[in-house]
Backbone atoms as SQL, in Angstrom:
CREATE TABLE atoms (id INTEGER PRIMARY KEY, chain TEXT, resi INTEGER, resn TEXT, atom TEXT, x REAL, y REAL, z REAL);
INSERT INTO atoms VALUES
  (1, 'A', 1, 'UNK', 'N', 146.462, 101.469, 158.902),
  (2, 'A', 1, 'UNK', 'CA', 146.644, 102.905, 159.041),
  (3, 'A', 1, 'UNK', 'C', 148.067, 103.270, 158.685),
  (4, 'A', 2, 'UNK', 'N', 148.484, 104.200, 157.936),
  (5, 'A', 2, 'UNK', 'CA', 149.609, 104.902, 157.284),
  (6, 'A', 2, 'UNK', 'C', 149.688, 105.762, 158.084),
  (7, 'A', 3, 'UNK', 'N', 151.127, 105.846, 158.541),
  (8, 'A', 3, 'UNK', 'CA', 151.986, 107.392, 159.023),
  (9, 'A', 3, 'UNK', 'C', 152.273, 108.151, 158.091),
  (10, 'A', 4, 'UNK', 'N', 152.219, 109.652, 158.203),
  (11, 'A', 4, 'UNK', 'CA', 152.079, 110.873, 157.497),
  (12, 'A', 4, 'UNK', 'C', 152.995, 111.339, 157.986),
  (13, 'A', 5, 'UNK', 'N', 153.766, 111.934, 156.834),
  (14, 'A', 5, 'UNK', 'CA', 154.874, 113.625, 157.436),
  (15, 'A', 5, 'UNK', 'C', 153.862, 114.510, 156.361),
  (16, 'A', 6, 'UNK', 'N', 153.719, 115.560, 157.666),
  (17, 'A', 6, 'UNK', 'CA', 153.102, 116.785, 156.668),
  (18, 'A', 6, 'UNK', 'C', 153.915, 118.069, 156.729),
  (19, 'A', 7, 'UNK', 'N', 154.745, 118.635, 155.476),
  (20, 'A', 7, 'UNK', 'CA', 155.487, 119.582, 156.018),
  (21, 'A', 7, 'UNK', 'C', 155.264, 120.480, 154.949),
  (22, 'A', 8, 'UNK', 'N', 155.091, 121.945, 155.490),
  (23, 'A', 8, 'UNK', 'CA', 154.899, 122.808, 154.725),
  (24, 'A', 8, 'UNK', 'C', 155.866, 124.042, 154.767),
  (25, 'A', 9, 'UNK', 'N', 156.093, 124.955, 154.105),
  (26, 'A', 9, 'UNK', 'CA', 156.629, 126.282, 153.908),
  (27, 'A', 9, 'UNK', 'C', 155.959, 127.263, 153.771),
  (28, 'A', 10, 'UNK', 'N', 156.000, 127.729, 154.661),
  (29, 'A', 10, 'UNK', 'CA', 154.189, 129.055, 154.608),
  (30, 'A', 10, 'UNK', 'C', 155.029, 130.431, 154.264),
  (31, 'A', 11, 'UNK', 'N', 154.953, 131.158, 152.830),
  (32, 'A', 11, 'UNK', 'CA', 155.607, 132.070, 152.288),
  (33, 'A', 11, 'UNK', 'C', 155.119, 133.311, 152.591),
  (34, 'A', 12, 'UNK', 'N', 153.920, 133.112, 153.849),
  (35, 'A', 12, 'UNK', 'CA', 153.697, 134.689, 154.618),
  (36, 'A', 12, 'UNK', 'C', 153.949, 134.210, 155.996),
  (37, 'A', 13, 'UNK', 'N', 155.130, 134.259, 156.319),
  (38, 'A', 13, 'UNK', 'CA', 154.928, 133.627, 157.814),
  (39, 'A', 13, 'UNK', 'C', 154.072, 134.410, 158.774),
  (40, 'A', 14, 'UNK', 'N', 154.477, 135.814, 158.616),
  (41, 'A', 14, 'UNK', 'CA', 153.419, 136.500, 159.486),
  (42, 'A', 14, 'UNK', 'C', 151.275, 136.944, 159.224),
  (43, 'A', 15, 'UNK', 'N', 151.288, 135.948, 158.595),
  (44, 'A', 15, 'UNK', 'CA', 150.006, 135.711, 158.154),
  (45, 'A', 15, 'UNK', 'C', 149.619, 134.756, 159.281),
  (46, 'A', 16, 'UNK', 'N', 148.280, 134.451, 159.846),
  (47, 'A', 16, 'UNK', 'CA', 147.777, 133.738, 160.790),
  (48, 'A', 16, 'UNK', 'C', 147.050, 132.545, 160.048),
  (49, 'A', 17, 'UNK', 'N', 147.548, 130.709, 160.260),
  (50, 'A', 17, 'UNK', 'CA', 147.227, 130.094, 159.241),
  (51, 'A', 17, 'UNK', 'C', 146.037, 129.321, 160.034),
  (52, 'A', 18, 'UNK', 'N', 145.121, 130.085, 160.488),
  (53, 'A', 18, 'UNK', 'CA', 144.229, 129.054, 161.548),
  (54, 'A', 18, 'UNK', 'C', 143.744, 128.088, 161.011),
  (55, 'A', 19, 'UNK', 'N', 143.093, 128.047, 159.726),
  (56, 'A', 19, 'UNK', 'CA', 142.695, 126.932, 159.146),
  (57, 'A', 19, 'UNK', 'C', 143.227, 125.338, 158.822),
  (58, 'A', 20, 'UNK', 'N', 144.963, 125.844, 158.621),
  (59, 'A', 20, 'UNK', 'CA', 145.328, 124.974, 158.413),
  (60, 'A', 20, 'UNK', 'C', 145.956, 124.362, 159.873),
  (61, 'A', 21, 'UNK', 'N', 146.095, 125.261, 160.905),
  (62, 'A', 21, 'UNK', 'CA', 146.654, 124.322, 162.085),
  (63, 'A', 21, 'UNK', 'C', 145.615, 124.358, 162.918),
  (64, 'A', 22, 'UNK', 'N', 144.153, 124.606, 162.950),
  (65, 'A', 22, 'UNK', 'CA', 142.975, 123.652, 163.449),
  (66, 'A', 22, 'UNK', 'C', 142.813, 122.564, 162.786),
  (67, 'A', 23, 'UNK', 'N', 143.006, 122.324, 160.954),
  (68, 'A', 23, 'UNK', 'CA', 142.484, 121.030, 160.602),
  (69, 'A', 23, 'UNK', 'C', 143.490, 119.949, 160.971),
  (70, 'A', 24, 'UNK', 'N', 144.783, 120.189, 161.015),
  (71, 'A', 24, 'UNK', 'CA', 145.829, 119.617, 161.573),
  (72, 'A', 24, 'UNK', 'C', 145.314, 118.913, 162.982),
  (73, 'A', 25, 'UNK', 'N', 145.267, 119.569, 163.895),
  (74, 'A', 25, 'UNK', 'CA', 144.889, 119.251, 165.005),
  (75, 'A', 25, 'UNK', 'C', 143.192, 118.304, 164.960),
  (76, 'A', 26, 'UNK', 'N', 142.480, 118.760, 164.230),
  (77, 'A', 26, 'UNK', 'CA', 141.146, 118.215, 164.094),
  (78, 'A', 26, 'UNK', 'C', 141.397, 116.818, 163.436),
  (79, 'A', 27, 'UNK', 'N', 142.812, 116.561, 162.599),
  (80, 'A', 27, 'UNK', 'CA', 142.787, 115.103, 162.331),
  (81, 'A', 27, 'UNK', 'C', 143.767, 114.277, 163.754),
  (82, 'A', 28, 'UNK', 'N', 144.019, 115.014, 164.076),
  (83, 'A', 28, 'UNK', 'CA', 144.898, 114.168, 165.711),
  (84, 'A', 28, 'UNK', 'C', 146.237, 114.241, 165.413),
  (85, 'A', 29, 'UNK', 'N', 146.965, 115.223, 164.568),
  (86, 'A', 29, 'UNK', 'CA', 147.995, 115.311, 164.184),
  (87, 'A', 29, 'UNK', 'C', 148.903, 115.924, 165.032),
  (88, 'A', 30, 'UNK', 'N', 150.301, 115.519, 164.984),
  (89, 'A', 30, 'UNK', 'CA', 151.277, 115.868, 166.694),
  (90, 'A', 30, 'UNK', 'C', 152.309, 116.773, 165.836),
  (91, 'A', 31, 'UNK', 'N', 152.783, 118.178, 165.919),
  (92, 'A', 31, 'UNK', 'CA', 153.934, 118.909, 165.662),
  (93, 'A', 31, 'UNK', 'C', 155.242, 118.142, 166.136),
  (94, 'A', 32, 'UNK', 'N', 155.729, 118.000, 165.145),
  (95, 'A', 32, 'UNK', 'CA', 157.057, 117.762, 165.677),
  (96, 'A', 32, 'UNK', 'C', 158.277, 118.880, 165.230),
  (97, 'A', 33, 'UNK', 'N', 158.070, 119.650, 164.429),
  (98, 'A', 33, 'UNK', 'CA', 159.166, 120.829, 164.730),
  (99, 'A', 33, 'UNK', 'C', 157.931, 121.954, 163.824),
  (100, 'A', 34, 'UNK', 'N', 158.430, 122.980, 163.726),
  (101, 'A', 34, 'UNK', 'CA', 157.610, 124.607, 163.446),
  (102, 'A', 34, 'UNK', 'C', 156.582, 123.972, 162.537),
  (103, 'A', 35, 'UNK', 'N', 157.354, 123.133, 161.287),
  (104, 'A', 35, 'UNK', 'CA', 156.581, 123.177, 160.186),
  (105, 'A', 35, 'UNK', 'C', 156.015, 121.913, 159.647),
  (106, 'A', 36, 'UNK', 'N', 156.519, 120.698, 160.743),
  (107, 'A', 36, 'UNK', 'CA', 156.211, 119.248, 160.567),
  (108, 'A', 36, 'UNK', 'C', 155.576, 118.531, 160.891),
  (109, 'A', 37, 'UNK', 'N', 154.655, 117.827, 160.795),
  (110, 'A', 37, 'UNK', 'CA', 153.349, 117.374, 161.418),
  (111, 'A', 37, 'UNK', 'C', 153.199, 115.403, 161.266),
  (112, 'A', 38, 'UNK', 'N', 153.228, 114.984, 162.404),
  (113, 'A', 38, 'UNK', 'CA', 152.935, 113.293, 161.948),
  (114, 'A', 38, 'UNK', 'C', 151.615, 113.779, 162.439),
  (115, 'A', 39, 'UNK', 'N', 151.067, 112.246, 161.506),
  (116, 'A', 39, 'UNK', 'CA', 149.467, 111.849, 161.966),
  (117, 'A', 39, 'UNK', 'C', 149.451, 110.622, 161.863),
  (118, 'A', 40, 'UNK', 'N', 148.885, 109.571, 162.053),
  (119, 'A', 40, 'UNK', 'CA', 148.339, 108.181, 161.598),
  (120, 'A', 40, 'UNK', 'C', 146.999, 108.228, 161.268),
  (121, 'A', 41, 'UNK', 'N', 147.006, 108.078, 159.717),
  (122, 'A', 41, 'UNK', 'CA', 144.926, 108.086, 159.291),
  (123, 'A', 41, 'UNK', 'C', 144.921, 106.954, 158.521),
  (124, 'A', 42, 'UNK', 'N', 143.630, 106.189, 158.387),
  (125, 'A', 42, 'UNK', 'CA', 143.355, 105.337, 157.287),
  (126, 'A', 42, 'UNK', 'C', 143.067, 106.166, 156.222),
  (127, 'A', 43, 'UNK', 'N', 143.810, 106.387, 155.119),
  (128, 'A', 43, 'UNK', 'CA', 142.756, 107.524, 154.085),
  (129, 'A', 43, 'UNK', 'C', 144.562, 107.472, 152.999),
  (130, 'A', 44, 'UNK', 'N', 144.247, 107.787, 151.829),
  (131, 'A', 44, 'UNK', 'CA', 145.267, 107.665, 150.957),
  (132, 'A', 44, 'UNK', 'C', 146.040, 109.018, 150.985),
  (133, 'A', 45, 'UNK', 'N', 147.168, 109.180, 150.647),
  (134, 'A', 45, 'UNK', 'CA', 148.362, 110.439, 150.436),
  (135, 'A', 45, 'UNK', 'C', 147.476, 111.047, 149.642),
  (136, 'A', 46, 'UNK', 'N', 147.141, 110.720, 148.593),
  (137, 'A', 46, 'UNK', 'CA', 146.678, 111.625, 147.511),
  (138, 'A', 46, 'UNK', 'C', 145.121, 112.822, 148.390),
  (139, 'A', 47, 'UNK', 'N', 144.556, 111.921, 149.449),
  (140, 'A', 47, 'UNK', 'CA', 143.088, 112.525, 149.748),
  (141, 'A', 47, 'UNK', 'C', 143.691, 113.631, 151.204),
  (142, 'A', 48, 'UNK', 'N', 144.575, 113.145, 151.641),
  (143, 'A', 48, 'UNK', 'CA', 145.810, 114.011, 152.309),
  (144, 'A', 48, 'UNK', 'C', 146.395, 115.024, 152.142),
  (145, 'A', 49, 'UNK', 'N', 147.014, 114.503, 150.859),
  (146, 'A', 49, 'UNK', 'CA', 147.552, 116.039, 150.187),
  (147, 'A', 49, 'UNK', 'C', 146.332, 117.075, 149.988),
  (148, 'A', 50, 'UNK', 'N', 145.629, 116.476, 149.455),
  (149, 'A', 50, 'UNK', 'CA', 144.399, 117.589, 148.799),
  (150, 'A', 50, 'UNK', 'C', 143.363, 118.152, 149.876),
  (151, 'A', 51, 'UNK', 'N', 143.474, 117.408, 151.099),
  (152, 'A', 51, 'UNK', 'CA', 143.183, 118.148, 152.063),
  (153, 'A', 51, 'UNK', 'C', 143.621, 119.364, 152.589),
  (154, 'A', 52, 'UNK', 'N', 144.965, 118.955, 152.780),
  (155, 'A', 52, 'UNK', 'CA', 145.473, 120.195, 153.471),
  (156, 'A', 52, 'UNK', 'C', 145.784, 121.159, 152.484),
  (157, 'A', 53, 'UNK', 'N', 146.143, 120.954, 151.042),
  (158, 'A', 53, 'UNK', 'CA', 146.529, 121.798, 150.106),
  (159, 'A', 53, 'UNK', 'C', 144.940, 122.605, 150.186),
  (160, 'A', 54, 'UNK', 'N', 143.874, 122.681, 150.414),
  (161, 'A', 54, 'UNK', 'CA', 143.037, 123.465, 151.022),
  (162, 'A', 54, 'UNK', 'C', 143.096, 124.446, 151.364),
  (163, 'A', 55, 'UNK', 'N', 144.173, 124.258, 152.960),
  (164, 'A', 55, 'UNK', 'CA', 144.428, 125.242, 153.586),
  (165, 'A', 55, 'UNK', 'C', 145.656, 126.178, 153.671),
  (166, 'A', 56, 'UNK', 'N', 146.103, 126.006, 152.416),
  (167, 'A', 56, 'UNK', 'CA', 147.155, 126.924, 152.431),
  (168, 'A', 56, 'UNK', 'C', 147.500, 127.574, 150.931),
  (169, 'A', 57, 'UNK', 'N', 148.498, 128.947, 151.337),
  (170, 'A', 57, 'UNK', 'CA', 147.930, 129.606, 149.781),
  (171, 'A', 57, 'UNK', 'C', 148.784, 129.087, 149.176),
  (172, 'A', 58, 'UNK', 'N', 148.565, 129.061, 147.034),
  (173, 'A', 58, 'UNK', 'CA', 148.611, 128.711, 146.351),
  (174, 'A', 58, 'UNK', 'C', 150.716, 128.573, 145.967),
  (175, 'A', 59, 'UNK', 'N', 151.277, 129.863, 146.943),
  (176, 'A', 59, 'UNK', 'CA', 152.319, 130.040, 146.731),
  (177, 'A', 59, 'UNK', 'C', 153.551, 128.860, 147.706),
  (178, 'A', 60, 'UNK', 'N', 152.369, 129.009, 149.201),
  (179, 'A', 60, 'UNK', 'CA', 153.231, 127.827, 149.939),
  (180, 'A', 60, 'UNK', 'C', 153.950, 126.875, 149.334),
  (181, 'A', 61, 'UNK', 'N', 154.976, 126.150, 149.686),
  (182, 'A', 61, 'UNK', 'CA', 155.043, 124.800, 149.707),
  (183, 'A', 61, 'UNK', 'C', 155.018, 123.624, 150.537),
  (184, 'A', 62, 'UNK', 'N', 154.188, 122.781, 150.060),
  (185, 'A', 62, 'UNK', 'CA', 153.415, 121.224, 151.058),
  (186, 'A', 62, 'UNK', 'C', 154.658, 120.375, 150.304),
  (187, 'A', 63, 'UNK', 'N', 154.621, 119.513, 151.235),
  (188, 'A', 63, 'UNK', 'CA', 154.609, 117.857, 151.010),
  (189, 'A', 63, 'UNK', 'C', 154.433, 117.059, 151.699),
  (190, 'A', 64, 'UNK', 'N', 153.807, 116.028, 151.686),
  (191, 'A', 64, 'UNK', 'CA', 153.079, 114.995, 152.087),
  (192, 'A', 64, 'UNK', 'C', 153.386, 113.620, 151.842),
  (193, 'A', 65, 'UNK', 'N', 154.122, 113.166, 152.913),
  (194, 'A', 65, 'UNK', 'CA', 154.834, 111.554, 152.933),
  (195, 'A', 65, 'UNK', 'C', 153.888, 110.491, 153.534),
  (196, 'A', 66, 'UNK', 'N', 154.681, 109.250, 152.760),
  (197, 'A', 66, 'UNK', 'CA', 154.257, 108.321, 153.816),
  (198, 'A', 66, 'UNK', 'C', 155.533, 108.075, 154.516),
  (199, 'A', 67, 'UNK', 'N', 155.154, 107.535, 155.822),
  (200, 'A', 67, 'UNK', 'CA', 156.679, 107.241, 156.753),
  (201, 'A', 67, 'UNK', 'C', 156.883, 105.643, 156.702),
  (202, 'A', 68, 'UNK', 'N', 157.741, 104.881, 156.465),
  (203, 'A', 68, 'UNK', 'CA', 158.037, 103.640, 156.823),
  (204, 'A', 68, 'UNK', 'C', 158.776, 103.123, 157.503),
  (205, 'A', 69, 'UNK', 'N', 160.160, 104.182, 157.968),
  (206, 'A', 69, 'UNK', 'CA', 160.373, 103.903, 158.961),
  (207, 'A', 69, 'UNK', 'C', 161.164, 105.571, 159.517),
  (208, 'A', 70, 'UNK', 'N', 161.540, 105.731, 160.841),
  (209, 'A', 70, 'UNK', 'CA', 161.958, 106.961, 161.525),
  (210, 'A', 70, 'UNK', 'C', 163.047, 106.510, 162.068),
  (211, 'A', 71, 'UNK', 'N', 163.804, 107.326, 162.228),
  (212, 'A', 71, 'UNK', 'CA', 164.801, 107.721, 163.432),
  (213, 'A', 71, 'UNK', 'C', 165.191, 109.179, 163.721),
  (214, 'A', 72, 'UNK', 'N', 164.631, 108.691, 164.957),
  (215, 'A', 72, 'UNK', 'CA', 164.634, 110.458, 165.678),
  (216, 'A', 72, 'UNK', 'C', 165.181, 110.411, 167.095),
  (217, 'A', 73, 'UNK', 'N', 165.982, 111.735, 167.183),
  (218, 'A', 73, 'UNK', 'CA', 166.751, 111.495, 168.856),
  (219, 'A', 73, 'UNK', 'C', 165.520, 111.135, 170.161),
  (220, 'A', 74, 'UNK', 'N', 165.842, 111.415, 171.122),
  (221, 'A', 74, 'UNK', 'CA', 165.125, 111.319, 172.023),
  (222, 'A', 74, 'UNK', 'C', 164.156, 112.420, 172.323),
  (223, 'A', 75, 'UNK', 'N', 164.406, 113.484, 171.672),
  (224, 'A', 75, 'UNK', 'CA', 163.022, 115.107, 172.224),
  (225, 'A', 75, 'UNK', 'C', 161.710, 114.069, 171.500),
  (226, 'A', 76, 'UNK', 'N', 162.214, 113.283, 170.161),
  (227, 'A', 76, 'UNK', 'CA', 160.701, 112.273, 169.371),
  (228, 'A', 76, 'UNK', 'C', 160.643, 111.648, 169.664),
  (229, 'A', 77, 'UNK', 'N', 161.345, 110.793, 170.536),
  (230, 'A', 77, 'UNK', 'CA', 160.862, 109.313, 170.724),
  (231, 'A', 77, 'UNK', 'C', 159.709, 109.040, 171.560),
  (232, 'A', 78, 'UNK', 'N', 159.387, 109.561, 172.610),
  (233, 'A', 78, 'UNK', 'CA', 158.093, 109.373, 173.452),
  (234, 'A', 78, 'UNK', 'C', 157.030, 109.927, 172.233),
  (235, 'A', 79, 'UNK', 'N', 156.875, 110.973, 171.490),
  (236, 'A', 79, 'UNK', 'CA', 156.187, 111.325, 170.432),
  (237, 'A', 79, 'UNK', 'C', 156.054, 109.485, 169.275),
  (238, 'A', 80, 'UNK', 'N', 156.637, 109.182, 168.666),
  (239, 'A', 80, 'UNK', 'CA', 156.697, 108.461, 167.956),
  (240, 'A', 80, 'UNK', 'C', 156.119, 107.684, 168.698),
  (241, 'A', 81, 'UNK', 'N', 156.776, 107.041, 169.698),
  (242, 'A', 81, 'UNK', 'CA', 155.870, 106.005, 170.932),
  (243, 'A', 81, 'UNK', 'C', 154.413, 105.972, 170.571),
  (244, 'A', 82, 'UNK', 'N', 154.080, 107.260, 170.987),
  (245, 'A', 82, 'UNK', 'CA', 152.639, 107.052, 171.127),
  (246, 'A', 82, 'UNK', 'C', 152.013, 106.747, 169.499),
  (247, 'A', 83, 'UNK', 'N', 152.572, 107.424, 168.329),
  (248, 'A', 83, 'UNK', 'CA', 152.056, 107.055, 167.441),
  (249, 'A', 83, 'UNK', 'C', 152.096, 105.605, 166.584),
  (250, 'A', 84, 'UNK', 'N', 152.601, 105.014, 167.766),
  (251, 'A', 84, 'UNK', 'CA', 152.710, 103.439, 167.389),
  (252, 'A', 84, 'UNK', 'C', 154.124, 103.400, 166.166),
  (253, 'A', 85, 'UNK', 'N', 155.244, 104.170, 166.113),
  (254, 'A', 85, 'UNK', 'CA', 156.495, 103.708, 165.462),
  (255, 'A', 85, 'UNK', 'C', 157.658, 102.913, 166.681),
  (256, 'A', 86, 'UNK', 'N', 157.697, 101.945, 166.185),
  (257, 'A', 86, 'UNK', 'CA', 158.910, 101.346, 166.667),
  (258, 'A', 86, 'UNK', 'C', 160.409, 102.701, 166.555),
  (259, 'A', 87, 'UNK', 'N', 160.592, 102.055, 168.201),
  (260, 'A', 87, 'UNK', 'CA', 161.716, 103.360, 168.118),
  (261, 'A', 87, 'UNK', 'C', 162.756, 102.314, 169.417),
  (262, 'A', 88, 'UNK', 'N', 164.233, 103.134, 169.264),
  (263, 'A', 88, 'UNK', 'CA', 165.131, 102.390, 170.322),
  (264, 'A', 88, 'UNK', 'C', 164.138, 102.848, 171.550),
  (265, 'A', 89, 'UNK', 'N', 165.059, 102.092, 172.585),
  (266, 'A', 89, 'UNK', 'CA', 164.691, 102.519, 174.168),
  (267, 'A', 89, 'UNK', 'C', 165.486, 104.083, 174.268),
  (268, 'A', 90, 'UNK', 'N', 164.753, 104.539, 174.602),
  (269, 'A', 90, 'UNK', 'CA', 165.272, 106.105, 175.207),
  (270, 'A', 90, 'UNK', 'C', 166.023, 105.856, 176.532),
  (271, 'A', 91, 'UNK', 'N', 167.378, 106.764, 176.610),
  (272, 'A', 91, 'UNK', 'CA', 167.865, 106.678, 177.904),
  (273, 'A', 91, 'UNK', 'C', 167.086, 107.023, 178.782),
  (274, 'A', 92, 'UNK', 'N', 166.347, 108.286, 178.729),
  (275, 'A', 92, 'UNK', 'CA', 165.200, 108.932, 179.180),
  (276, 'A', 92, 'UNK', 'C', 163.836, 108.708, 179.136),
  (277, 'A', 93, 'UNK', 'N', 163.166, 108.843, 180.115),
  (278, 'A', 93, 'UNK', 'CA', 161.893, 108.129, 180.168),
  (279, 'A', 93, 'UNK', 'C', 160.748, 109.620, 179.756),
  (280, 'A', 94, 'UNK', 'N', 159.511, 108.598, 179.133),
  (281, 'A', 94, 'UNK', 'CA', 158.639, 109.738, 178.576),
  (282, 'A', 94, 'UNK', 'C', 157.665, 110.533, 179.933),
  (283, 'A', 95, 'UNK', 'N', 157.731, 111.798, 179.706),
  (284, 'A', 95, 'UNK', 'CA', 157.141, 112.302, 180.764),
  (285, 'A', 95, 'UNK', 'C', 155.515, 112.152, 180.396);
């Protein structure tokens, strides 16, 4: 299974993007800031991209990573935790 960054630029912000942040959520995908999304799926970047490029209009801008490795302060690290990335010990423990 491959880690995903899914990050987009939605060029109507005040447009309501339900489609694309139910399918988000419908693949088990965790927000990590407004516009950034990890997931862990078995399934290729390319069938990824073209998923979500689905749900958003033609003007947005997507991109769609694979992750190999992270470093993120501590607000991600219990996040990352769970998605199975090796991360330091947090001074702070995950609630």
């Amino acid at each position: 299974m491959a880690l995903f960054l899914i990050s987009y630029d939605l060029n109507k912000p005040e447009k309501d993007y339900p489609k694309l942040i139910d399918y988000l959520e419908s693949i088990g995908a965790h927000r990590v800031f407004y516009s950034a999304w990890f997931v862990r799926l078995n399934t290729t970047i390319d069938a990824l991209y073209n998923d979500v490029l689905k749900r958003v209009d033609g003007k947005d801008g997507l991109m769609v990573c694979v992750v190999e490795s992270v470093i993120g302060n501590t607000n991600l690290q219990c996040l990352l935790s769970k998605l199975g990335v090796p991360v330091p010990k947090a001074e702070s423990s995950c609630l």
